[in-house]
Amino acid sequence: MSEVINSLKVAVQTGRVVLGEKETLKGLAKRSVKLVVVSSTAPNSKRLVEEAKKLAVKVYEFPGSGWDLAAVCTRAHVVSALGIVDPGESDILSKLQ
């Protein structure tokens, strides 16, 4: 699990991500999101997961709260979900396949 978290940190630092459920849904609609990460306490995660599955986009349920996911993303606000558009130097897409 810590390997996935480290890969997620690298993706946030070196790649392109969209933060939040609304922005992730927009990214799914544009078909630009390659991976959806949802915190275990995300309030509307069911809708987000359903949309991702419709489009055959991989979903990773982050094993912590929105505050824990925010810490990984180095944000000072809750991050309930994020979408990875470009993983940058991260190998997260291959780790979760």
PDB file of C-alpha atoms in Angstrom:
ATOM      1  CA  MET A   1       0.000   0.000   0.000  1.00  0.00           C
ATOM      2  CA  SER A   2       2.788   2.454   0.783  1.00  0.00           C
ATOM      3  CA  GLU A   3       4.176   1.871  -2.722  1.00  0.00           C
ATOM      4  CA  VAL A   4       0.860   3.026  -4.193  1.00  0.00           C
ATOM      5  CA  ILE A   5       0.826   6.070  -1.910  1.00  0.00           C
ATOM      6  CA  ASN A   6       4.371   6.974  -2.948  1.00  0.00           C
ATOM      7  CA  SER A   7       3.417   6.584  -6.614  1.00  0.00           C
ATOM      8  CA  LEU A   8       0.379   8.774  -6.004  1.00  0.00           C
ATOM      9  CA  LYS A   9       2.592  11.475  -4.465  1.00  0.00           C
ATOM     10  CA  VAL A  10       4.873  11.391  -7.513  1.00  0.00           C
ATOM     11  CA  ALA A  11       1.876  11.634  -9.854  1.00  0.00           C
ATOM     12  CA  VAL A  12       0.555  14.688  -8.009  1.00  0.00           C
ATOM     13  CA  GLN A  13       3.994  16.350  -8.003  1.00  0.00           C
ATOM     14  CA  THR A  14       5.108  15.595 -11.576  1.00  0.00           C
ATOM     15  CA  GLY A  15       1.932  14.887 -13.514  1.00  0.00           C
ATOM     16  CA  ARG A  16      -1.459  16.468 -14.079  1.00  0.00           C
ATOM     17  CA  VAL A  17      -4.370  15.752 -11.755  1.00  0.00           C
ATOM     18  CA  VAL A  18      -7.814  17.185 -11.166  1.00  0.00           C
ATOM     19  CA  LEU A  19      -8.919  17.527  -7.562  1.00  0.00           C
ATOM     20  CA  GLY A  20     -12.417  17.053  -6.204  1.00  0.00           C
ATOM     21  CA  GLU A  21     -15.420  15.035  -7.229  1.00  0.00           C
ATOM     22  CA  LYS A  22     -16.883  17.638  -9.585  1.00  0.00           C
ATOM     23  CA  GLU A  23     -13.627  18.188 -11.460  1.00  0.00           C
ATOM     24  CA  THR A  24     -13.023  14.443 -11.671  1.00  0.00           C
ATOM     25  CA  LEU A  25     -16.506  13.941 -13.132  1.00  0.00           C
ATOM     26  CA  LYS A  26     -15.776  16.675 -15.692  1.00  0.00           C
ATOM     27  CA  GLY A  27     -12.503  14.944 -16.569  1.00  0.00           C
ATOM     28  CA  LEU A  28     -14.331  11.647 -17.009  1.00  0.00           C
ATOM     29  CA  ALA A  29     -16.847  13.351 -19.307  1.00  0.00           C
ATOM     30  CA  LYS A  30     -13.961  14.680 -21.416  1.00  0.00           C
ATOM     31  CA  ARG A  31     -12.347  11.205 -21.271  1.00  0.00           C
ATOM     32  CA  SER A  32      -9.092  12.742 -20.063  1.00  0.00           C
ATOM     33  CA  VAL A  33      -8.922  10.967 -16.686  1.00  0.00           C
ATOM     34  CA  LYS A  34      -6.970   7.691 -16.691  1.00  0.00           C
ATOM     35  CA  LEU A  35      -7.381   6.787 -13.015  1.00  0.00           C
ATOM     36  CA  VAL A  36      -9.862   7.850 -10.344  1.00  0.00           C
ATOM     37  CA  VAL A  37      -8.765   7.917  -6.696  1.00  0.00           C
ATOM     38  CA  VAL A  38     -11.565   8.113  -4.129  1.00  0.00           C
ATOM     39  CA  SER A  39     -11.115   8.516  -0.377  1.00  0.00           C
ATOM     40  CA  SER A  40     -12.955   6.057   1.810  1.00  0.00           C
ATOM     41  CA  THR A  41     -15.102   8.880   3.215  1.00  0.00           C
ATOM     42  CA  ALA A  42     -16.066  10.587  -0.065  1.00  0.00           C
ATOM     43  CA  PRO A  43     -19.742  11.586   0.174  1.00  0.00           C
ATOM     44  CA  ASN A  44     -20.682  11.029  -3.504  1.00  0.00           C
ATOM     45  CA  SER A  45     -18.229   8.296  -4.356  1.00  0.00           C
ATOM     46  CA  LYS A  46     -20.912   5.928  -5.643  1.00  0.00           C
ATOM     47  CA  ARG A  47     -21.768   8.201  -8.572  1.00  0.00           C
ATOM     48  CA  LEU A  48     -18.103   8.782  -9.346  1.00  0.00           C
ATOM     49  CA  VAL A  49     -17.309   5.064  -9.296  1.00  0.00           C
ATOM     50  CA  GLU A  50     -20.300   4.283 -11.527  1.00  0.00           C
ATOM     51  CA  GLU A  51     -19.240   6.882 -14.094  1.00  0.00           C
ATOM     52  CA  ALA A  52     -15.671   5.593 -14.114  1.00  0.00           C
ATOM     53  CA  LYS A  53     -16.800   1.986 -14.569  1.00  0.00           C
ATOM     54  CA  LYS A  54     -19.056   2.990 -17.481  1.00  0.00           C
ATOM     55  CA  LEU A  55     -15.992   4.398 -19.219  1.00  0.00           C
ATOM     56  CA  ALA A  56     -13.717   1.488 -18.196  1.00  0.00           C
ATOM     57  CA  VAL A  57     -11.527   3.790 -16.080  1.00  0.00           C
ATOM     58  CA  LYS A  58      -9.723   2.146 -13.162  1.00  0.00           C
ATOM     59  CA  VAL A  59     -10.829   3.238  -9.668  1.00  0.00           C
ATOM     60  CA  TYR A  60      -8.586   3.096  -6.612  1.00  0.00           C
ATOM     61  CA  GLU A  61     -10.241   3.412  -3.228  1.00  0.00           C
ATOM     62  CA  PHE A  62      -7.775   5.270  -1.053  1.00  0.00           C
ATOM     63  CA  PRO A  63      -7.732   3.604   2.379  1.00  0.00           C
ATOM     64  CA  GLY A  64      -7.939   6.854   4.333  1.00  0.00           C
ATOM     65  CA  SER A  65     -10.129   9.885   4.784  1.00  0.00           C
ATOM     66  CA  GLY A  66     -10.258  12.999   2.644  1.00  0.00           C
ATOM     67  CA  TRP A  67      -7.791  14.623   5.046  1.00  0.00           C
ATOM     68  CA  ASP A  68      -5.371  11.724   4.581  1.00  0.00           C
ATOM     69  CA  LEU A  69      -5.650  12.025   0.808  1.00  0.00           C
ATOM     70  CA  ALA A  70      -5.097  15.779   1.131  1.00  0.00           C
ATOM     71  CA  ALA A  71      -1.863  15.106   3.019  1.00  0.00           C
ATOM     72  CA  VAL A  72      -0.649  12.894   0.185  1.00  0.00           C
ATOM     73  CA  CYS A  73      -1.487  15.699  -2.266  1.00  0.00           C
ATOM     74  CA  THR A  74       0.100  18.321   0.024  1.00  0.00           C
ATOM     75  CA  ARG A  75      -3.155  20.296   0.203  1.00  0.00           C
ATOM     76  CA  ALA A  76      -4.566  22.190   3.164  1.00  0.00           C
ATOM     77  CA  HIS A  77      -8.154  21.212   2.379  1.00  0.00           C
ATOM     78  CA  VAL A  78     -10.076  17.959   2.166  1.00  0.00           C
ATOM     79  CA  VAL A  79      -9.566  16.022  -1.065  1.00  0.00           C
ATOM     80  CA  SER A  80     -12.381  13.517  -1.400  1.00  0.00           C
ATOM     81  CA  ALA A  81     -11.431  12.423  -4.906  1.00  0.00           C
ATOM     82  CA  LEU A  82      -8.957  13.096  -7.659  1.00  0.00           C
ATOM     83  CA  GLY A  83      -8.469  12.099 -11.239  1.00  0.00           C
ATOM     84  CA  ILE A  84      -5.090  11.419 -12.777  1.00  0.00           C
ATOM     85  CA  VAL A  85      -4.893  12.900 -16.255  1.00  0.00           C
ATOM     86  CA  ASP A  86      -1.148  12.430 -16.754  1.00  0.00           C
ATOM     87  CA  PRO A  87       0.872  10.388 -14.252  1.00  0.00           C
ATOM     88  CA  GLY A  88       4.099  12.262 -14.997  1.00  0.00           C
ATOM     89  CA  GLU A  89       7.071  10.293 -13.695  1.00  0.00           C
ATOM     90  CA  SER A  90       4.853   8.012 -11.598  1.00  0.00           C
ATOM     91  CA  ASP A  91       4.262   4.330 -12.266  1.00  0.00           C
ATOM     92  CA  ILE A  92       0.857   4.343 -10.558  1.00  0.00           C
ATOM     93  CA  LEU A  93      -1.080   3.273 -13.651  1.00  0.00           C
ATOM     94  CA  SER A  94       0.992   0.122 -14.057  1.00  0.00           C
ATOM     95  CA  LYS A  95       0.868  -0.663 -10.320  1.00  0.00           C
ATOM     96  CA  LEU A  96      -2.922  -0.651 -10.246  1.00  0.00           C
ATOM     97  CA  GLN A  97      -3.587  -2.608 -13.454  1.00  0.00           C
TER      98      GLN A  97
END
